[in-house]
């Protein structure tokens, strides 16, 4: 909950004056009592209105009990997000490409270290607003069933087993291993059957067969509940079998609570309860309920304990009307209060071991090194014709071209934190070969047929280039500024221990920037503002652009028809309201893309490195993107945008070697590129050290071993309709066509050979597991990692998957060395769905165990197993 400064000060004084006694007076404050007693004591002290308040994500303070406000909404998809400084690791899909769940566990142990350090830092400074808590709404374990889904990059790919292993690792890393306290909460989302489209998620009814439900969409959720002990589950926006997921008795009660025995918190996706009842012409909703009260009551009685939103406020009226009782609310409140007690929120810091983690862990050298290691491990070598890679470090001239080469924020992806330093791919290359001439040409943007030439140097004040900056520690620009200075550029991200300027608040502040733009030419000049919260742009005293509300990631563009030599006063006002502050401003002129001109500039280079693909500003969550091939965060096709394809064709036509570095969160149809360029690296969105990692791979200081966690299709013609949730024809498990690159695929600078597959038993009972051993030989001349993969094929189940991943192991092998790999397969590895009994079971008969380097048949060897 947001608090004005006076309110925070008053609340702090209240705590100082009275809470010492209150902490001793109330049994719920006594950490030596059993948690059940503490929960019941606190519950007995809450009024009905207070109970309702504790069931919404912005829980208000209960000052009479000395309880501060708390916001349950926090993010940590690939590092602590939206809360200022943090280590930014590769996006989730990139971490999936490592096929290394142990490394993911180490990574999220570091993430939770930073989370704990930041939380206690905020608490010490009486900061209770969003993104500063301990309950993290991650991991996203939805199945990436269709590459058109913009949020697929937040997942761990298309395979239920890989998603399970990665999701459990994330959960354990976040929640810790203390006997008495959770380090943080993880949250399994979005439950269930949720993977696009974005444009209709508030009204869509996902239809899945029982087989697809239990074999594809639910396994990761079940594993996080049973193996990971996940403490929160977020129900999805969509409907399933006609009922919204956040009021779906089958999903929430029958399966999650009763069948799996889940005891933790269920929370709604943000605004999902509104979708039950709101009538909106612009954004159609489910409209499954007549009003707010019936929607909220139904959600609570179905088990949704916590709402992200404000519909639950009506529950006070529902109590008066008798449509729900306090006893009903208490069921949810016991779960919510238990969560806060088990996080140590009501206990002295000296009792909570995680409270001792120092703030110095935030973006510490060790964590940055892990970000680099994960970025390296995630990179997938898709093509390497004639061993073009690795590049020679003694080349005289290298040309770097493309929209992702010098883009740092692309590497951060979405749901991100803010590192103090990011190494772009261009910077990584230049640092790797300091004695080589490295030239850079933007060439083109991601989708547009123009580029922007920066004109920021033409904004001046009386003291020189830039803006006069004034900062106010309030939200109405009142009084004297707390700081005045000059800002040469307006590219700010803040939060945590970072400020816009000295003496300026971390939240609840405003800033005013004034300068004069002298137009260097006649014609259209583009002014662009983007950021979080609220901003306004004035030119010549007229307000020309505005977002004056708490809108996350807003962007506004104004085009000025300028007269050369004329001076235009420019004023920008910014107000911080939501989470971390973020403001970016550019001014420039559009220039048409000229592919041939770019090619002519770089044709004398020894090699051309094109860094393209797409961007998290094009794919993501319900985004207002207006570009060919993209729709509201999703894609309508999976082609490389036309302008980039034409640019690469022009570069290839120079006759010089072209290496394509692809940045993406999803599969791309790289058909022409695969035919014509010399080498292709998939670098995903690699986090703050992504540029260094790419350079390490390009020049051979790291041997790539990432593997595709998704199928790369040749085109959408190989895909069923986006809105069809049937798995038929989707992913490597059910696809009968030949893809461009198969699931599990990735090349290396060395070669590997598999042999000598053997089972501990050739026949087992249905309740037995089995051990598979096989040899992996490094038959090349370089040390390297290999990802050994094991699939199960069940010929007795023709309606089931063609094959399904059931084990993987990333191993490091020296040149010429052979390692024996041992894989334990539990009985569950052989389960399949029985359509008659509507249950998962193990069928007797012959099975094939396939082992090798990818899901493609040509890369697999087999051994036979009989289950009796």
JSON list of C-alpha atoms in Angstrom, two decimals, residues 716-835:
[
{"chain": "A", "resi": 716, "resn": "UNK", "atom": "CA", "xyz": [3.18, -21.08, -38.63]},
{"chain": "A", "resi": 717, "resn": "UNK", "atom": "CA", "xyz": [1.99, -23.47, -41.35]},
{"chain": "A", "resi": 718, "resn": "UNK", "atom": "CA", "xyz": [3.45, -26.24, -39.17]},
{"chain": "A", "resi": 719, "resn": "UNK", "atom": "CA", "xyz": [1.27, -25.12, -36.26]},
{"chain": "A", "resi": 720, "resn": "UNK", "atom": "CA", "xyz": [-2.40, -25.63, -35.35]},
{"chain": "A", "resi": 721, "resn": "UNK", "atom": "CA", "xyz": [-4.55, -22.59, -34.67]},
{"chain": "A", "resi": 722, "resn": "UNK", "atom": "CA", "xyz": [-3.14, -20.42, -31.86]},
{"chain": "A", "resi": 723, "resn": "UNK", "atom": "CA", "xyz": [-6.36, -20.66, -29.83]},
{"chain": "A", "resi": 724, "resn": "UNK", "atom": "CA", "xyz": [-6.49, -24.45, -30.06]},
{"chain": "A", "resi": 725, "resn": "UNK", "atom": "CA", "xyz": [-5.23, -25.91, -26.78]},
{"chain": "A", "resi": 726, "resn": "UNK", "atom": "CA", "xyz": [-5.10, -29.47, -28.09]},
{"chain": "A", "resi": 727, "resn": "UNK", "atom": "CA", "xyz": [-1.54, -30.75, -28.11]},
{"chain": "A", "resi": 728, "resn": "UNK", "atom": "CA", "xyz": [-2.09, -32.60, -31.39]},
{"chain": "A", "resi": 729, "resn": "UNK", "atom": "CA", "xyz": [0.65, -31.52, -33.79]},
{"chain": "A", "resi": 730, "resn": "UNK", "atom": "CA", "xyz": [2.31, -29.29, -31.17]},
{"chain": "A", "resi": 731, "resn": "UNK", "atom": "CA", "xyz": [5.83, -29.46, -29.80]},
{"chain": "A", "resi": 732, "resn": "UNK", "atom": "CA", "xyz": [8.27, -32.28, -30.33]},
{"chain": "A", "resi": 733, "resn": "UNK", "atom": "CA", "xyz": [6.03, -34.60, -28.30]},
{"chain": "A", "resi": 734, "resn": "UNK", "atom": "CA", "xyz": [3.23, -34.60, -30.88]},
{"chain": "A", "resi": 735, "resn": "UNK", "atom": "CA", "xyz": [4.71, -33.07, -34.04]},
{"chain": "A", "resi": 736, "resn": "UNK", "atom": "CA", "xyz": [4.96, -35.38, -37.05]},
{"chain": "A", "resi": 737, "resn": "UNK", "atom": "CA", "xyz": [6.52, -32.82, -39.43]},
{"chain": "A", "resi": 738, "resn": "UNK", "atom": "CA", "xyz": [10.22, -31.97, -39.57]},
{"chain": "A", "resi": 739, "resn": "UNK", "atom": "CA", "xyz": [11.01, -28.71, -37.75]},
{"chain": "A", "resi": 740, "resn": "UNK", "atom": "CA", "xyz": [13.77, -26.26, -38.58]},
{"chain": "A", "resi": 741, "resn": "UNK", "atom": "CA", "xyz": [15.56, -27.10, -35.31]},
{"chain": "A", "resi": 742, "resn": "UNK", "atom": "CA", "xyz": [14.24, -29.78, -32.92]},
{"chain": "A", "resi": 743, "resn": "UNK", "atom": "CA", "xyz": [13.71, -29.54, -29.18]},
{"chain": "A", "resi": 744, "resn": "UNK", "atom": "CA", "xyz": [16.94, -30.27, -27.31]},
{"chain": "A", "resi": 745, "resn": "UNK", "atom": "CA", "xyz": [19.10, -29.29, -30.28]},
{"chain": "A", "resi": 746, "resn": "UNK", "atom": "CA", "xyz": [22.37, -27.39, -30.06]},
{"chain": "A", "resi": 747, "resn": "UNK", "atom": "CA", "xyz": [25.85, -27.61, -31.58]},
{"chain": "A", "resi": 748, "resn": "UNK", "atom": "CA", "xyz": [29.30, -27.41, -30.01]},
{"chain": "A", "resi": 749, "resn": "UNK", "atom": "CA", "xyz": [32.85, -26.60, -31.05]},
{"chain": "A", "resi": 750, "resn": "UNK", "atom": "CA", "xyz": [33.60, -30.26, -30.38]},
{"chain": "A", "resi": 751, "resn": "UNK", "atom": "CA", "xyz": [31.77, -33.50, -31.18]},
{"chain": "A", "resi": 752, "resn": "UNK", "atom": "CA", "xyz": [30.22, -36.21, -29.02]},
{"chain": "A", "resi": 753, "resn": "UNK", "atom": "CA", "xyz": [29.36, -39.85, -29.53]},
{"chain": "A", "resi": 754, "resn": "UNK", "atom": "CA", "xyz": [26.89, -41.98, -27.54]},
{"chain": "A", "resi": 755, "resn": "UNK", "atom": "CA", "xyz": [27.20, -45.71, -26.99]},
{"chain": "A", "resi": 756, "resn": "UNK", "atom": "CA", "xyz": [26.78, -48.70, -24.67]},
{"chain": "A", "resi": 757, "resn": "UNK", "atom": "CA", "xyz": [23.28, -48.03, -23.43]},
{"chain": "A", "resi": 758, "resn": "UNK", "atom": "CA", "xyz": [22.28, -50.53, -20.76]},
{"chain": "A", "resi": 759, "resn": "UNK", "atom": "CA", "xyz": [19.52, -50.98, -18.20]},
{"chain": "A", "resi": 760, "resn": "UNK", "atom": "CA", "xyz": [19.83, -52.26, -14.66]},
{"chain": "A", "resi": 761, "resn": "UNK", "atom": "CA", "xyz": [16.90, -54.56, -15.53]},
{"chain": "A", "resi": 762, "resn": "UNK", "atom": "CA", "xyz": [15.30, -55.40, -18.83]},
{"chain": "A", "resi": 763, "resn": "UNK", "atom": "CA", "xyz": [11.98, -56.19, -17.10]},
{"chain": "A", "resi": 764, "resn": "UNK", "atom": "CA", "xyz": [10.43, -54.37, -14.19]},
{"chain": "A", "resi": 765, "resn": "UNK", "atom": "CA", "xyz": [7.17, -54.28, -12.31]},
{"chain": "A", "resi": 766, "resn": "UNK", "atom": "CA", "xyz": [4.85, -51.31, -12.70]},
{"chain": "A", "resi": 767, "resn": "UNK", "atom": "CA", "xyz": [5.89, -49.90, -9.31]},
{"chain": "A", "resi": 768, "resn": "UNK", "atom": "CA", "xyz": [9.62, -50.19, -9.99]},
{"chain": "A", "resi": 769, "resn": "UNK", "atom": "CA", "xyz": [12.13, -47.74, -11.32]},
{"chain": "A", "resi": 770, "resn": "UNK", "atom": "CA", "xyz": [15.10, -48.52, -13.53]},
{"chain": "A", "resi": 771, "resn": "UNK", "atom": "CA", "xyz": [18.65, -47.28, -14.02]},
{"chain": "A", "resi": 772, "resn": "UNK", "atom": "CA", "xyz": [19.95, -46.43, -17.48]},
{"chain": "A", "resi": 773, "resn": "UNK", "atom": "CA", "xyz": [23.67, -46.09, -18.15]},
{"chain": "A", "resi": 774, "resn": "UNK", "atom": "CA", "xyz": [25.41, -45.03, -21.35]},
{"chain": "A", "resi": 775, "resn": "UNK", "atom": "CA", "xyz": [28.73, -43.60, -22.48]},
{"chain": "A", "resi": 776, "resn": "UNK", "atom": "CA", "xyz": [29.32, -40.11, -23.86]},
{"chain": "A", "resi": 777, "resn": "UNK", "atom": "CA", "xyz": [32.65, -39.62, -25.63]},
{"chain": "A", "resi": 778, "resn": "UNK", "atom": "CA", "xyz": [34.12, -36.24, -26.54]},
{"chain": "A", "resi": 779, "resn": "UNK", "atom": "CA", "xyz": [35.45, -37.13, -29.99]},
{"chain": "A", "resi": 780, "resn": "UNK", "atom": "CA", "xyz": [36.65, -33.65, -30.88]},
{"chain": "A", "resi": 781, "resn": "UNK", "atom": "CA", "xyz": [39.64, -31.49, -30.06]},
{"chain": "A", "resi": 782, "resn": "UNK", "atom": "CA", "xyz": [38.07, -29.13, -27.50]},
{"chain": "A", "resi": 783, "resn": "UNK", "atom": "CA", "xyz": [36.83, -29.56, -23.97]},
{"chain": "A", "resi": 784, "resn": "UNK", "atom": "CA", "xyz": [33.12, -28.94, -23.73]},
{"chain": "A", "resi": 785, "resn": "UNK", "atom": "CA", "xyz": [29.77, -29.52, -22.10]},
{"chain": "A", "resi": 786, "resn": "UNK", "atom": "CA", "xyz": [27.21, -31.93, -23.48]},
{"chain": "A", "resi": 787, "resn": "UNK", "atom": "CA", "xyz": [23.55, -32.23, -22.52]},
{"chain": "A", "resi": 788, "resn": "UNK", "atom": "CA", "xyz": [22.64, -35.92, -22.46]},
{"chain": "A", "resi": 789, "resn": "UNK", "atom": "CA", "xyz": [18.91, -36.41, -22.90]},
{"chain": "A", "resi": 790, "resn": "UNK", "atom": "CA", "xyz": [16.70, -39.42, -22.18]},
{"chain": "A", "resi": 791, "resn": "UNK", "atom": "CA", "xyz": [13.26, -39.87, -23.72]},
{"chain": "A", "resi": 792, "resn": "UNK", "atom": "CA", "xyz": [10.62, -42.53, -23.18]},
{"chain": "A", "resi": 793, "resn": "UNK", "atom": "CA", "xyz": [8.58, -43.90, -26.05]},
{"chain": "A", "resi": 794, "resn": "UNK", "atom": "CA", "xyz": [5.50, -45.95, -25.25]},
{"chain": "A", "resi": 795, "resn": "UNK", "atom": "CA", "xyz": [4.32, -47.96, -28.27]},
{"chain": "A", "resi": 796, "resn": "UNK", "atom": "CA", "xyz": [1.39, -49.22, -26.18]},
{"chain": "A", "resi": 797, "resn": "UNK", "atom": "CA", "xyz": [-0.17, -45.75, -26.12]},
{"chain": "A", "resi": 798, "resn": "UNK", "atom": "CA", "xyz": [-0.65, -44.58, -29.73]},
{"chain": "A", "resi": 799, "resn": "UNK", "atom": "CA", "xyz": [-2.69, -41.55, -28.64]},
{"chain": "A", "resi": 800, "resn": "UNK", "atom": "CA", "xyz": [0.06, -40.37, -26.32]},
{"chain": "A", "resi": 801, "resn": "UNK", "atom": "CA", "xyz": [3.28, -38.45, -27.02]},
{"chain": "A", "resi": 802, "resn": "UNK", "atom": "CA", "xyz": [5.57, -39.74, -29.76]},
{"chain": "A", "resi": 803, "resn": "UNK", "atom": "CA", "xyz": [8.32, -39.49, -27.18]},
{"chain": "A", "resi": 804, "resn": "UNK", "atom": "CA", "xyz": [8.73, -37.55, -23.94]},
{"chain": "A", "resi": 805, "resn": "UNK", "atom": "CA", "xyz": [11.77, -36.22, -22.10]},
{"chain": "A", "resi": 806, "resn": "UNK", "atom": "CA", "xyz": [12.20, -37.97, -18.76]},
{"chain": "A", "resi": 807, "resn": "UNK", "atom": "CA", "xyz": [15.80, -37.15, -17.78]},
{"chain": "A", "resi": 808, "resn": "UNK", "atom": "CA", "xyz": [18.70, -34.93, -18.75]},
{"chain": "A", "resi": 809, "resn": "UNK", "atom": "CA", "xyz": [22.18, -34.30, -17.45]},
{"chain": "A", "resi": 810, "resn": "UNK", "atom": "CA", "xyz": [24.65, -31.58, -18.41]},
{"chain": "A", "resi": 811, "resn": "UNK", "atom": "CA", "xyz": [28.19, -32.95, -18.21]},
{"chain": "A", "resi": 812, "resn": "UNK", "atom": "CA", "xyz": [31.63, -31.46, -18.80]},
{"chain": "A", "resi": 813, "resn": "UNK", "atom": "CA", "xyz": [33.96, -33.65, -20.84]},
{"chain": "A", "resi": 814, "resn": "UNK", "atom": "CA", "xyz": [37.56, -33.11, -21.86]},
{"chain": "A", "resi": 815, "resn": "UNK", "atom": "CA", "xyz": [38.68, -33.70, -25.44]},
{"chain": "A", "resi": 816, "resn": "UNK", "atom": "CA", "xyz": [39.21, -37.41, -26.02]},
{"chain": "A", "resi": 817, "resn": "UNK", "atom": "CA", "xyz": [37.53, -38.36, -22.74]},
{"chain": "A", "resi": 818, "resn": "UNK", "atom": "CA", "xyz": [34.60, -40.75, -22.28]},
{"chain": "A", "resi": 819, "resn": "UNK", "atom": "CA", "xyz": [32.15, -40.44, -19.40]},
{"chain": "A", "resi": 820, "resn": "UNK", "atom": "CA", "xyz": [29.57, -42.92, -18.26]},
{"chain": "A", "resi": 821, "resn": "UNK", "atom": "CA", "xyz": [26.24, -41.25, -17.57]},
{"chain": "A", "resi": 822, "resn": "UNK", "atom": "CA", "xyz": [23.87, -42.80, -15.05]},
{"chain": "A", "resi": 823, "resn": "UNK", "atom": "CA", "xyz": [20.20, -41.84, -15.02]},
{"chain": "A", "resi": 824, "resn": "UNK", "atom": "CA", "xyz": [17.59, -43.02, -12.53]},
{"chain": "A", "resi": 825, "resn": "UNK", "atom": "CA", "xyz": [14.09, -43.30, -13.94]},
{"chain": "A", "resi": 826, "resn": "UNK", "atom": "CA", "xyz": [11.32, -43.46, -11.34]},
{"chain": "A", "resi": 827, "resn": "UNK", "atom": "CA", "xyz": [8.08, -45.33, -12.03]},
{"chain": "A", "resi": 828, "resn": "UNK", "atom": "CA", "xyz": [6.39, -41.99, -12.81]},
{"chain": "A", "resi": 829, "resn": "UNK", "atom": "CA", "xyz": [8.55, -41.71, -15.93]},
{"chain": "A", "resi": 830, "resn": "UNK", "atom": "CA", "xyz": [6.37, -44.39, -17.52]},
{"chain": "A", "resi": 831, "resn": "UNK", "atom": "CA", "xyz": [2.98, -43.01, -16.63]},
{"chain": "A", "resi": 832, "resn": "UNK", "atom": "CA", "xyz": [0.38, -42.18, -19.25]},
{"chain": "A", "resi": 833, "resn": "UNK", "atom": "CA", "xyz": [-3.27, -41.18, -19.20]},
{"chain": "A", "resi": 834, "resn": "UNK", "atom": "CA", "xyz": [-5.97, -43.83, -19.30]},
{"chain": "A", "resi": 835, "resn": "UNK", "atom": "CA", "xyz": [-8.95, -42.43, -21.15]}
]
